[in-house]
Amino acid sequence: MSHGSEGGILDEVPPPYPEPAAVPVRECGERLVDLRDVPALRTATPGSVLLRLGVVDRLVTAQTMLPEGLRLLVLGAYRPSPGLRCTGHETGAAADLTLCRADGVELWPGATDPVAAEQRHTLSEALSVVGLSNYPAAWWHWSHGDCSWAYLRGAGHARYGPVRR
Ligand SMILES: [Zn+2]
């Protein structure tokens, strides 16, 4: 990770609202895809980066909507839940995302300047169009089909529950 003082932000706190945990899950059984097998998407780590197939498809589509010269950069994806803490990452349906340039230079739109705000808007637009929802307190955290998404979208039930590996 190259975020310097921003490091550690990906250890997210649980959502401040309890409602998502009450959303029922109808697990669809979709497999996890390793992004090392998806050359269209870039990852910040060299190892295995896993996401549900339907989420991968949406990210590939979202990337085509970015302005020329920009790509998605996946900072985090599936990780088992430590105990009872629920972040969405344990479902394989949540990804931590930022933008990078085509030459690989990572953008970090967490700053407060207008350029960063515009980059966050660009990221947000592309991901919203393909059906991902943002965890409101973390601009980099997006998901589709997990409990948080179902709650935010009023979807009635989640498609993806926790995955144990
Ligand atoms: Zn996250």
Tab-separated table of N, CA and C and ligand atoms in Angstrom:
chain	number	residue	atom	x	y	z
A	1	MET	N	0.844	-1.186	0.000
A	1	MET	CA	0.000	0.000	0.000
A	1	MET	C	0.885	1.244	0.000
A	2	SER	N	0.430	2.260	-0.653
A	2	SER	CA	1.259	3.452	-0.796
A	2	SER	C	0.515	4.676	-0.277
A	3	HIS	N	-0.272	4.493	0.730
A	3	HIS	CA	-1.100	5.598	1.165
A	3	HIS	C	-0.490	6.430	2.278
A	4	GLY	N	0.715	6.042	2.709
A	4	GLY	CA	1.372	6.823	3.731
A	4	GLY	C	0.501	6.957	4.955
A	5	SER	N	0.253	8.177	5.330
A	5	SER	CA	-0.499	8.413	6.559
A	5	SER	C	-1.945	7.944	6.448
A	6	GLU	N	-2.392	7.693	5.217
A	6	GLU	CA	-3.755	7.206	5.046
A	6	GLU	C	-3.829	5.719	5.370
A	7	GLY	N	-2.672	5.052	5.527
A	7	GLY	CA	-2.656	3.624	5.771
A	7	GLY	C	-3.519	3.273	6.975
A	8	GLY	N	-4.181	2.127	6.886
A	8	GLY	CA	-5.002	1.707	7.997
A	8	GLY	C	-6.460	2.053	7.831
A	9	ILE	N	-6.788	2.906	6.856
A	9	ILE	CA	-8.194	3.257	6.696
A	9	ILE	C	-9.028	2.062	6.284
A	10	LEU	N	-8.362	1.051	5.738
A	10	LEU	CA	-9.132	-0.075	5.242
A	10	LEU	C	-9.570	-1.009	6.364
A	11	ASP	N	-9.061	-0.781	7.562
A	11	ASP	CA	-9.579	-1.506	8.723
A	11	ASP	C	-10.799	-0.745	9.203
A	12	GLU	N	-11.913	-1.041	8.561
A	12	GLU	CA	-13.063	-0.197	8.766
A	12	GLU	C	-13.802	-0.515	10.052
A	13	VAL	N	-14.441	0.467	10.577
A	13	VAL	CA	-15.345	0.237	11.705
A	13	VAL	C	-16.634	-0.357	11.150
A	14	PRO	N	-17.378	-1.105	11.974
A	14	PRO	CA	-18.663	-1.627	11.502
A	14	PRO	C	-19.612	-0.480	11.186
A	15	PRO	N	-20.599	-0.744	10.361
A	15	PRO	CA	-21.562	0.321	10.049
A	15	PRO	C	-22.167	0.878	11.322
A	16	PRO	N	-22.426	2.182	11.346
A	16	PRO	CA	-22.952	2.814	12.558
A	16	PRO	C	-24.432	2.537	12.751
A	17	TYR	N	-25.038	1.873	11.818
A	17	TYR	CA	-26.457	1.563	11.953
A	17	TYR	C	-26.618	0.042	12.037
A	18	PRO	N	-27.527	-0.442	12.877
A	18	PRO	CA	-27.668	-1.885	13.080
A	18	PRO	C	-28.544	-2.548	12.025
A	19	GLU	N	-29.276	-1.773	11.241
A	19	GLU	CA	-30.288	-2.353	10.357
A	19	GLU	C	-29.763	-3.376	9.355
A	20	PRO	N	-28.599	-3.145	8.727
A	20	PRO	CA	-28.164	-4.130	7.718
A	20	PRO	C	-28.061	-5.545	8.262
A	21	ALA	N	-27.661	-5.680	9.527
A	21	ALA	CA	-27.507	-7.015	10.109
A	21	ALA	C	-28.842	-7.750	10.180
A	22	ALA	N	-29.953	-6.993	10.137
A	22	ALA	CA	-31.275	-7.599	10.235
A	22	ALA	C	-31.835	-7.984	8.866
A	23	VAL	N	-31.141	-7.612	7.795
A	23	VAL	CA	-31.620	-7.929	6.448
A	23	VAL	C	-31.423	-9.424	6.187
A	24	PRO	N	-32.472	-10.135	5.743
A	24	PRO	CA	-32.302	-11.565	5.479
A	24	PRO	C	-31.399	-11.820	4.270
A	25	VAL	N	-30.695	-12.942	4.295
A	25	VAL	CA	-29.810	-13.323	3.197
A	25	VAL	C	-30.398	-14.516	2.462
A	26	ARG	N	-30.532	-14.396	1.155
A	26	ARG	CA	-30.852	-15.562	0.335
A	26	ARG	C	-29.625	-15.838	-0.526
A	27	GLU	N	-28.730	-16.624	0.038
A	27	GLU	CA	-27.437	-16.875	-0.608
A	27	GLU	C	-27.638	-17.467	-1.999
A	28	CYS	N	-27.057	-16.824	-3.008
A	28	CYS	CA	-27.249	-17.287	-4.381
A	28	CYS	C	-26.177	-18.292	-4.803
A	29	GLY	N	-25.141	-18.449	-3.970
A	29	GLY	CA	-24.154	-19.479	-4.246
A	29	GLY	C	-23.147	-19.138	-5.333
A	30	GLU	N	-23.150	-17.888	-5.760
A	30	GLU	CA	-22.221	-17.486	-6.819
A	30	GLU	C	-20.770	-17.623	-6.352
A	31	ARG	N	-19.895	-18.018	-7.270
A	31	ARG	CA	-18.512	-18.289	-6.891
A	31	ARG	C	-17.699	-17.007	-6.733
A	32	LEU	N	-16.591	-17.160	-6.036
A	32	LEU	CA	-15.606	-16.087	-5.945
A	32	LEU	C	-14.666	-16.180	-7.143
A	33	VAL	N	-14.321	-15.037	-7.697
A	33	VAL	CA	-13.392	-14.977	-8.819
A	33	VAL	C	-12.100	-14.334	-8.334
A	34	ASP	N	-10.972	-14.908	-8.715
A	34	ASP	CA	-9.673	-14.318	-8.376
A	34	ASP	C	-9.331	-13.260	-9.426
A	35	LEU	N	-9.124	-12.035	-8.974
A	35	LEU	CA	-8.884	-10.946	-9.930
A	35	LEU	C	-7.561	-11.103	-10.688
A	36	ARG	N	-6.723	-12.014	-10.234
A	36	ARG	CA	-5.511	-12.291	-11.031
A	36	ARG	C	-5.888	-12.893	-12.380
A	37	ASP	N	-7.110	-13.444	-12.464
A	37	ASP	CA	-7.594	-14.009	-13.727
A	37	ASP	C	-8.441	-13.016	-14.521
A	38	VAL	N	-8.477	-11.770	-14.057
A	38	VAL	CA	-9.276	-10.736	-14.728
A	38	VAL	C	-8.343	-9.576	-15.090
A	39	PRO	N	-7.659	-9.690	-16.219
A	39	PRO	CA	-6.631	-8.693	-16.551
A	39	PRO	C	-7.176	-7.276	-16.685
A	40	ALA	N	-8.476	-7.132	-16.933
A	40	ALA	CA	-9.043	-5.790	-17.093
A	40	ALA	C	-8.992	-4.986	-15.804
A	41	LEU	N	-8.966	-5.684	-14.662
A	41	LEU	CA	-9.010	-4.976	-13.385
A	41	LEU	C	-7.651	-5.009	-12.691
A	42	ARG	N	-7.281	-3.875	-12.154
A	42	ARG	CA	-5.997	-3.776	-11.461
A	42	ARG	C	-6.187	-3.911	-9.965
A	43	THR	N	-5.208	-4.512	-9.336
A	43	THR	CA	-5.248	-4.667	-7.887
A	43	THR	C	-3.984	-4.077	-7.284
A	44	ALA	N	-4.100	-3.686	-6.021
A	44	ALA	CA	-2.963	-3.049	-5.357
A	44	ALA	C	-2.037	-4.072	-4.721
A	45	THR	N	-2.475	-5.323	-4.680
A	45	THR	CA	-1.658	-6.361	-4.049
A	45	THR	C	-1.393	-7.476	-5.056
A	46	PRO	N	-0.228	-8.114	-4.977
A	46	PRO	CA	0.118	-9.150	-5.952
A	46	PRO	C	-0.567	-10.484	-5.702
A	47	GLY	N	-1.082	-10.717	-4.519
A	47	GLY	CA	-1.645	-12.029	-4.191
A	47	GLY	C	-3.072	-12.195	-4.680
A	48	SER	N	-3.735	-13.201	-4.111
A	48	SER	CA	-5.101	-13.526	-4.465
A	48	SER	C	-6.054	-12.426	-3.996
A	49	VAL	N	-6.905	-11.947	-4.906
A	49	VAL	CA	-7.905	-10.929	-4.581
A	49	VAL	C	-9.247	-11.461	-5.081
A	50	LEU	N	-10.149	-11.773	-4.153
A	50	LEU	CA	-11.369	-12.501	-4.496
A	50	LEU	C	-12.610	-11.636	-4.372
A	51	LEU	N	-13.474	-11.736	-5.389
A	51	LEU	CA	-14.780	-11.081	-5.364
A	51	LEU	C	-15.797	-11.986	-6.043
A	52	ARG	N	-17.059	-11.813	-5.696
A	52	ARG	CA	-18.118	-12.571	-6.352
A	52	ARG	C	-18.180	-12.201	-7.835
A	53	LEU	N	-18.542	-13.208	-8.629
A	53	LEU	CA	-18.579	-13.034	-10.080
A	53	LEU	C	-19.411	-11.825	-10.504
A	54	GLY	N	-20.592	-11.670	-9.897
A	54	GLY	CA	-21.482	-10.575	-10.293
A	54	GLY	C	-20.909	-9.210	-9.955
A	55	VAL	N	-20.084	-9.156	-8.909
A	55	VAL	CA	-19.446	-7.904	-8.527
A	55	VAL	C	-18.297	-7.603	-9.496
A	56	VAL	N	-17.552	-8.643	-9.864
A	56	VAL	CA	-16.465	-8.478	-10.832
A	56	VAL	C	-17.022	-7.940	-12.156
A	57	ASP	N	-18.117	-8.544	-12.627
A	57	ASP	CA	-18.733	-8.084	-13.872
A	57	ASP	C	-19.096	-6.606	-13.798
A	58	ARG	N	-19.638	-6.209	-12.657
A	58	ARG	CA	-20.048	-4.813	-12.502
A	58	ARG	C	-18.845	-3.872	-12.488
A	59	LEU	N	-17.766	-4.305	-11.867
A	59	LEU	CA	-16.574	-3.446	-11.844
A	59	LEU	C	-15.984	-3.287	-13.245
A	60	VAL	N	-15.982	-4.373	-14.000
A	60	VAL	CA	-15.446	-4.295	-15.376
A	60	VAL	C	-16.282	-3.303	-16.188
A	61	THR	N	-17.604	-3.369	-16.011
A	61	THR	CA	-18.483	-2.433	-16.727
A	61	THR	C	-18.272	-1.003	-16.241
A	62	ALA	N	-18.182	-0.826	-14.931
A	62	ALA	CA	-17.988	0.518	-14.372
A	62	ALA	C	-16.724	1.156	-14.916
A	63	GLN	N	-15.690	0.341	-15.070
A	63	GLN	CA	-14.416	0.884	-15.545
A	63	GLN	C	-14.536	1.463	-16.952
A	64	THR	N	-15.405	0.861	-17.763
A	64	THR	CA	-15.578	1.383	-19.128
A	64	THR	C	-16.250	2.750	-19.118
A	65	MET	N	-16.861	3.125	-18.001
A	65	MET	CA	-17.547	4.420	-17.922
A	65	MET	C	-16.652	5.531	-17.404
A	66	LEU	N	-15.442	5.193	-17.011
A	66	LEU	CA	-14.528	6.217	-16.496
A	66	LEU	C	-13.991	7.054	-17.649
A	67	PRO	N	-13.629	8.308	-17.354
A	67	PRO	CA	-12.994	9.130	-18.372
A	67	PRO	C	-11.730	8.451	-18.902
A	68	GLU	N	-11.391	8.760	-20.127
A	68	GLU	CA	-10.223	8.140	-20.746
A	68	GLU	C	-8.981	8.365	-19.878
A	69	GLY	N	-8.192	7.314	-19.749
A	69	GLY	CA	-6.953	7.435	-18.984
A	69	GLY	C	-7.091	7.060	-17.522
A	70	LEU	N	-8.308	6.787	-17.074
A	70	LEU	CA	-8.497	6.377	-15.682
A	70	LEU	C	-8.921	4.917	-15.614
A	71	ARG	N	-8.478	4.245	-14.550
A	71	ARG	CA	-8.844	2.853	-14.296
A	71	ARG	C	-9.271	2.721	-12.837
A	72	LEU	N	-9.996	1.637	-12.569
A	72	LEU	CA	-10.259	1.277	-11.180
A	72	LEU	C	-9.034	0.587	-10.609
A	73	LEU	N	-8.803	0.778	-9.325
A	73	LEU	CA	-7.752	0.056	-8.618
A	73	LEU	C	-8.388	-0.574	-7.375
A	74	VAL	N	-8.316	-1.898	-7.296
A	74	VAL	CA	-8.938	-2.622	-6.189
A	74	VAL	C	-7.928	-2.710	-5.041
A	75	LEU	N	-8.283	-2.078	-3.928
A	75	LEU	CA	-7.390	-2.042	-2.764
A	75	LEU	C	-7.675	-3.183	-1.801
A	76	GLY	N	-8.917	-3.641	-1.792
A	76	GLY	CA	-9.289	-4.703	-0.865
A	76	GLY	C	-10.544	-5.387	-1.371
A	77	ALA	N	-10.703	-6.674	-1.010
A	77	ALA	CA	-11.851	-7.434	-1.495
A	77	ALA	C	-12.257	-8.424	-0.406
A	78	TYR	N	-12.425	-9.708	-0.801
A	78	TYR	CA	-12.839	-10.703	0.187
A	78	TYR	C	-11.805	-10.848	1.297
A	79	ARG	N	-12.290	-10.847	2.518
A	79	ARG	CA	-11.463	-11.297	3.641
A	79	ARG	C	-12.410	-11.864	4.699
A	80	PRO	N	-11.988	-12.959	5.327
A	80	PRO	CA	-12.859	-13.579	6.329
A	80	PRO	C	-13.135	-12.609	7.459
A	81	SER	N	-14.309	-12.715	8.034
A	81	SER	CA	-14.689	-11.835	9.121
A	81	SER	C	-13.950	-12.226	10.393
A	82	PRO	N	-13.315	-11.262	11.058
A	82	PRO	CA	-12.711	-11.572	12.358
A	82	PRO	C	-13.796	-11.611	13.426
A	83	GLY	N	-14.236	-12.780	13.740
A	83	GLY	CA	-15.285	-12.906	14.745
A	83	GLY	C	-16.632	-12.463	14.199
A	84	LEU	N	-17.373	-11.726	14.987
A	84	LEU	CA	-18.733	-11.364	14.609
A	84	LEU	C	-18.789	-10.080	13.795
A	85	ARG	N	-17.657	-9.419	13.678
A	85	ARG	CA	-17.664	-8.136	12.991
A	85	ARG	C	-18.042	-8.318	11.535
A	86	CYS	N	-18.968	-7.524	11.073
A	86	CYS	CA	-19.471	-7.646	9.713
A	86	CYS	C	-19.124	-6.386	8.940
A	87	THR	N	-18.323	-6.534	7.896
A	87	THR	CA	-17.949	-5.375	7.089
A	87	THR	C	-18.446	-5.490	5.658
A	88	GLY	N	-18.973	-6.653	5.304
A	88	GLY	CA	-19.331	-6.907	3.907
A	88	GLY	C	-18.227	-7.647	3.178
A	89	HIS	N	-16.966	-7.438	3.601
A	89	HIS	CA	-15.851	-8.098	2.915
A	89	HIS	C	-15.913	-9.617	3.066
A	90	GLU	N	-16.529	-10.091	4.159
A	90	GLU	CA	-16.604	-11.534	4.381
A	90	GLU	C	-17.578	-12.212	3.408
A	91	THR	N	-18.341	-11.409	2.650
A	91	THR	CA	-19.265	-11.985	1.670
A	91	THR	C	-18.655	-12.056	0.269
A	92	GLY	N	-17.535	-11.399	0.071
A	92	GLY	CA	-16.958	-11.319	-1.281
A	92	GLY	C	-17.711	-10.354	-2.176
A	93	ALA	N	-18.616	-9.579	-1.583
A	93	ALA	CA	-19.440	-8.651	-2.367
A	93	ALA	C	-19.027	-7.204	-2.176
A	94	ALA	N	-18.019	-6.958	-1.338
A	94	ALA	CA	-17.568	-5.598	-1.070
A	94	ALA	C	-16.134	-5.418	-1.545
A	95	ALA	N	-15.884	-4.264	-2.132
A	95	ALA	CA	-14.538	-3.943	-2.597
A	95	ALA	C	-14.160	-2.543	-2.144
A	96	ASP	N	-12.901	-2.382	-1.783
A	96	ASP	CA	-12.356	-1.059	-1.516
A	96	ASP	C	-11.679	-0.601	-2.798
A	97	LEU	N	-12.085	0.563	-3.276
A	97	LEU	CA	-11.713	0.986	-4.624
A	97	LEU	C	-11.198	2.411	-4.647
A	98	THR	N	-10.203	2.633	-5.480
A	98	THR	CA	-9.811	3.996	-5.801
A	98	THR	C	-9.563	4.048	-7.304
A	99	LEU	N	-9.063	5.170	-7.765
A	99	LEU	CA	-8.758	5.317	-9.187
A	99	LEU	C	-7.255	5.299	-9.385
A	100	CYS	N	-6.828	4.829	-10.545
A	100	CYS	CA	-5.431	5.006	-10.925
A	100	CYS	C	-5.386	5.448	-12.373
A	101	ARG	N	-4.240	5.969	-12.774
A	101	ARG	CA	-4.047	6.341	-14.173
A	101	ARG	C	-3.695	5.101	-14.965
A	102	ALA	N	-3.818	5.213	-16.282
A	102	ALA	CA	-3.535	4.072	-17.140
A	102	ALA	C	-2.097	3.592	-16.952
A	103	ASP	N	-1.190	4.498	-16.573
A	103	ASP	CA	0.198	4.090	-16.356
A	103	ASP	C	0.407	3.485	-14.969
A	104	GLY	N	-0.682	3.332	-14.206
A	104	GLY	CA	-0.591	2.641	-12.930
A	104	GLY	C	-0.450	3.543	-11.730
A	105	VAL	N	-0.238	4.839	-11.946
A	105	VAL	CA	-0.070	5.743	-10.810
A	105	VAL	C	-1.402	5.882	-10.081
A	106	GLU	N	-1.366	5.584	-8.803
A	106	GLU	CA	-2.581	5.576	-8.003
A	106	GLU	C	-3.018	6.986	-7.650
A	107	LEU	N	-4.311	7.237	-7.804
A	107	LEU	CA	-4.874	8.505	-7.338
A	107	LEU	C	-5.454	8.256	-5.956
A	108	TRP	N	-5.466	9.244	-5.143
A	108	TRP	CA	-6.002	9.071	-3.797
A	108	TRP	C	-6.998	10.179	-3.512
A	109	PRO	N	-8.246	9.956	-3.963
A	109	PRO	CA	-9.233	11.038	-3.879
A	109	PRO	C	-9.797	11.262	-2.487
A	110	GLY	N	-9.023	10.935	-1.463
A	110	GLY	CA	-9.511	11.153	-0.109
A	110	GLY	C	-9.259	12.568	0.395
A	111	ALA	N	-8.458	13.316	-0.348
A	111	ALA	CA	-8.122	14.672	0.092
A	111	ALA	C	-9.341	15.591	-0.035
A	112	THR	N	-9.196	16.795	0.500
A	112	THR	CA	-10.338	17.715	0.527
A	112	THR	C	-10.314	18.722	-0.616
A	113	ASP	N	-9.269	18.675	-1.456
A	113	ASP	CA	-9.195	19.677	-2.515
A	113	ASP	C	-10.202	19.366	-3.625
A	114	PRO	N	-10.492	20.344	-4.486
A	114	PRO	CA	-11.518	20.157	-5.528
A	114	PRO	C	-11.193	19.039	-6.511
A	115	VAL	N	-9.915	18.823	-6.801
A	115	VAL	CA	-9.547	17.743	-7.718
A	115	VAL	C	-9.939	16.393	-7.120
A	116	ALA	N	-9.645	16.214	-5.854
A	116	ALA	CA	-9.999	14.962	-5.181
A	116	ALA	C	-11.510	14.783	-5.132
A	117	ALA	N	-12.218	15.869	-4.881
A	117	ALA	CA	-13.686	15.795	-4.833
A	117	ALA	C	-14.230	15.373	-6.198
A	118	GLU	N	-13.657	15.894	-7.258
A	118	GLU	CA	-14.080	15.530	-8.605
A	118	GLU	C	-13.778	14.055	-8.875
A	119	GLN	N	-12.642	13.581	-8.398
A	119	GLN	CA	-12.291	12.163	-8.584
A	119	GLN	C	-13.238	11.255	-7.819
A	120	ARG	N	-13.605	11.658	-6.608
A	120	ARG	CA	-14.575	10.863	-5.846
A	120	ARG	C	-15.916	10.817	-6.573
A	121	HIS	N	-16.281	11.951	-7.154
A	121	HIS	CA	-17.545	12.021	-7.903
A	121	HIS	C	-17.485	11.093	-9.120
A	122	THR	N	-16.362	11.101	-9.817
A	122	THR	CA	-16.179	10.238	-10.993
A	122	THR	C	-16.299	8.772	-10.608
A	123	LEU	N	-15.618	8.397	-9.530
A	123	LEU	CA	-15.652	7.018	-9.034
A	123	LEU	C	-17.081	6.644	-8.638
A	124	SER	N	-17.719	7.542	-7.913
A	124	SER	CA	-19.056	7.294	-7.393
A	124	SER	C	-20.075	7.122	-8.516
A	125	GLU	N	-19.984	7.966	-9.526
A	125	GLU	CA	-20.934	7.879	-10.646
A	125	GLU	C	-20.836	6.538	-11.357
A	126	ALA	N	-19.605	6.143	-11.688
A	126	ALA	CA	-19.418	4.897	-12.447
A	126	ALA	C	-19.899	3.685	-11.640
A	127	LEU	N	-19.626	3.681	-10.341
A	127	LEU	CA	-19.988	2.525	-9.524
A	127	LEU	C	-21.485	2.494	-9.221
A	128	SER	N	-22.100	3.667	-9.069
A	128	SER	CA	-23.537	3.726	-8.806
A	128	SER	C	-24.328	3.217	-10.008
A	129	VAL	N	-23.883	3.600	-11.190
A	129	VAL	CA	-24.597	3.214	-12.418
A	129	VAL	C	-24.675	1.694	-12.552
A	130	VAL	N	-23.639	0.984	-12.137
A	130	VAL	CA	-23.637	-0.472	-12.294
A	130	VAL	C	-24.264	-1.183	-11.088
A	131	GLY	N	-24.799	-0.416	-10.140
A	131	GLY	CA	-25.577	-1.043	-9.079
A	131	GLY	C	-24.839	-1.295	-7.784
A	132	LEU	N	-23.698	-0.637	-7.607
A	132	LEU	CA	-23.018	-0.764	-6.322
A	132	LEU	C	-23.473	0.345	-5.387
A	133	SER	N	-23.420	0.055	-4.083
A	133	SER	CA	-23.753	1.049	-3.070
A	133	SER	C	-22.514	1.354	-2.247
A	134	ASN	N	-22.443	2.595	-1.804
A	134	ASN	CA	-21.296	3.056	-1.029
A	134	ASN	C	-21.610	3.027	0.456
A	135	TYR	N	-20.642	2.559	1.231
A	135	TYR	CA	-20.757	2.658	2.682
A	135	TYR	C	-20.518	4.124	3.030
A	136	PRO	N	-21.529	4.816	3.557
A	136	PRO	CA	-21.492	6.284	3.599
A	136	PRO	C	-20.267	6.883	4.283
A	137	ALA	N	-19.712	6.196	5.275
A	137	ALA	CA	-18.592	6.790	6.004
A	137	ALA	C	-17.235	6.488	5.371
A	138	ALA	N	-17.228	5.782	4.242
A	138	ALA	CA	-15.958	5.374	3.642
A	138	ALA	C	-16.097	5.434	2.117
A	139	TRP	N	-15.593	6.485	1.492
A	139	TRP	CA	-15.814	6.692	0.059
A	139	TRP	C	-15.264	5.550	-0.781
A	140	TRP	N	-14.284	4.801	-0.244
A	140	TRP	CA	-13.623	3.746	-1.012
A	140	TRP	C	-14.364	2.413	-0.943
A	141	HIS	N	-15.338	2.292	-0.039
A	141	HIS	CA	-15.978	0.993	0.209
A	141	HIS	C	-17.301	0.880	-0.552
A	142	TRP	N	-17.370	-0.059	-1.490
A	142	TRP	CA	-18.535	-0.251	-2.347
A	142	TRP	C	-18.930	-1.721	-2.343
A	143	SER	N	-20.225	-1.970	-2.439
A	143	SER	CA	-20.655	-3.364	-2.458
A	143	SER	C	-21.918	-3.522	-3.310
A	144	HIS	N	-22.147	-4.759	-3.693
A	144	HIS	CA	-23.377	-5.117	-4.394
A	144	HIS	C	-23.854	-6.457	-3.865
A	145	GLY	N	-25.077	-6.500	-3.367
A	145	GLY	CA	-25.678	-7.781	-3.011
A	145	GLY	C	-25.496	-8.213	-1.573
A	146	ASP	N	-24.701	-7.474	-0.795
A	146	ASP	CA	-24.569	-7.844	0.617
A	146	ASP	C	-25.649	-7.143	1.447
A	147	CYS	N	-25.624	-7.355	2.752
A	147	CYS	CA	-26.691	-6.806	3.601
A	147	CYS	C	-26.715	-5.282	3.593
A	148	SER	N	-25.531	-4.688	3.600
A	148	SER	CA	-25.453	-3.232	3.599
A	148	SER	C	-26.082	-2.661	2.323
A	149	TRP	N	-25.747	-3.287	1.191
A	149	TRP	CA	-26.329	-2.882	-0.096
A	149	TRP	C	-27.848	-3.040	-0.067
A	150	ALA	N	-28.322	-4.187	0.443
A	150	ALA	CA	-29.760	-4.452	0.464
A	150	ALA	C	-30.479	-3.417	1.320
A	151	TYR	N	-29.840	-3.059	2.428
A	151	TYR	CA	-30.439	-2.059	3.308
A	151	TYR	C	-30.491	-0.701	2.619
A	152	LEU	N	-29.367	-0.296	2.037
A	152	LEU	CA	-29.296	1.029	1.417
A	152	LEU	C	-30.211	1.131	0.204
A	153	ARG	N	-30.381	0.013	-0.517
A	153	ARG	CA	-31.195	0.028	-1.734
A	153	ARG	C	-32.644	-0.375	-1.475
A	154	GLY	N	-32.963	-0.766	-0.236
A	154	GLY	CA	-34.308	-1.238	0.049
A	154	GLY	C	-34.648	-2.494	-0.717
A	155	ALA	N	-33.662	-3.380	-0.867
A	155	ALA	CA	-33.838	-4.553	-1.734
A	155	ALA	C	-34.580	-5.711	-1.062
A	156	GLY	N	-34.826	-5.650	0.227
A	156	GLY	CA	-35.595	-6.711	0.877
A	156	GLY	C	-34.740	-7.858	1.381
A	157	HIS	N	-33.802	-8.309	0.557
A	157	HIS	CA	-32.887	-9.355	1.017
A	157	HIS	C	-31.544	-9.217	0.311
A	158	ALA	N	-30.517	-9.783	0.967
A	158	ALA	CA	-29.177	-9.803	0.378
A	158	ALA	C	-29.011	-11.076	-0.453
A	159	ARG	N	-28.181	-11.014	-1.484
A	159	ARG	CA	-27.897	-12.184	-2.327
A	159	ARG	C	-26.659	-12.934	-1.854
A	160	TYR	N	-25.817	-12.226	-1.139
A	160	TYR	CA	-24.517	-12.788	-0.764
A	160	TYR	C	-24.344	-12.766	0.751
A	161	GLY	N	-24.144	-13.922	1.337
A	161	GLY	CA	-23.832	-14.021	2.755
A	161	GLY	C	-22.349	-14.305	2.949
A	162	PRO	N	-21.925	-14.464	4.199
A	162	PRO	CA	-20.509	-14.719	4.477
A	162	PRO	C	-20.012	-15.996	3.790
A	163	VAL	N	-18.779	-15.954	3.332
A	163	VAL	CA	-18.134	-17.113	2.713
A	163	VAL	C	-17.040	-17.601	3.642
A	164	ARG	N	-17.049	-18.882	3.954
A	164	ARG	CA	-15.972	-19.463	4.766
A	164	ARG	C	-15.079	-20.283	3.861
A	165	ARG	N	-13.787	-20.056	3.984
A	165	ARG	CA	-12.845	-20.789	3.141
A	165	ARG	C	-11.770	-21.410	4.006
B	1	ZN	ZN	-14.155	-1.958	2.733
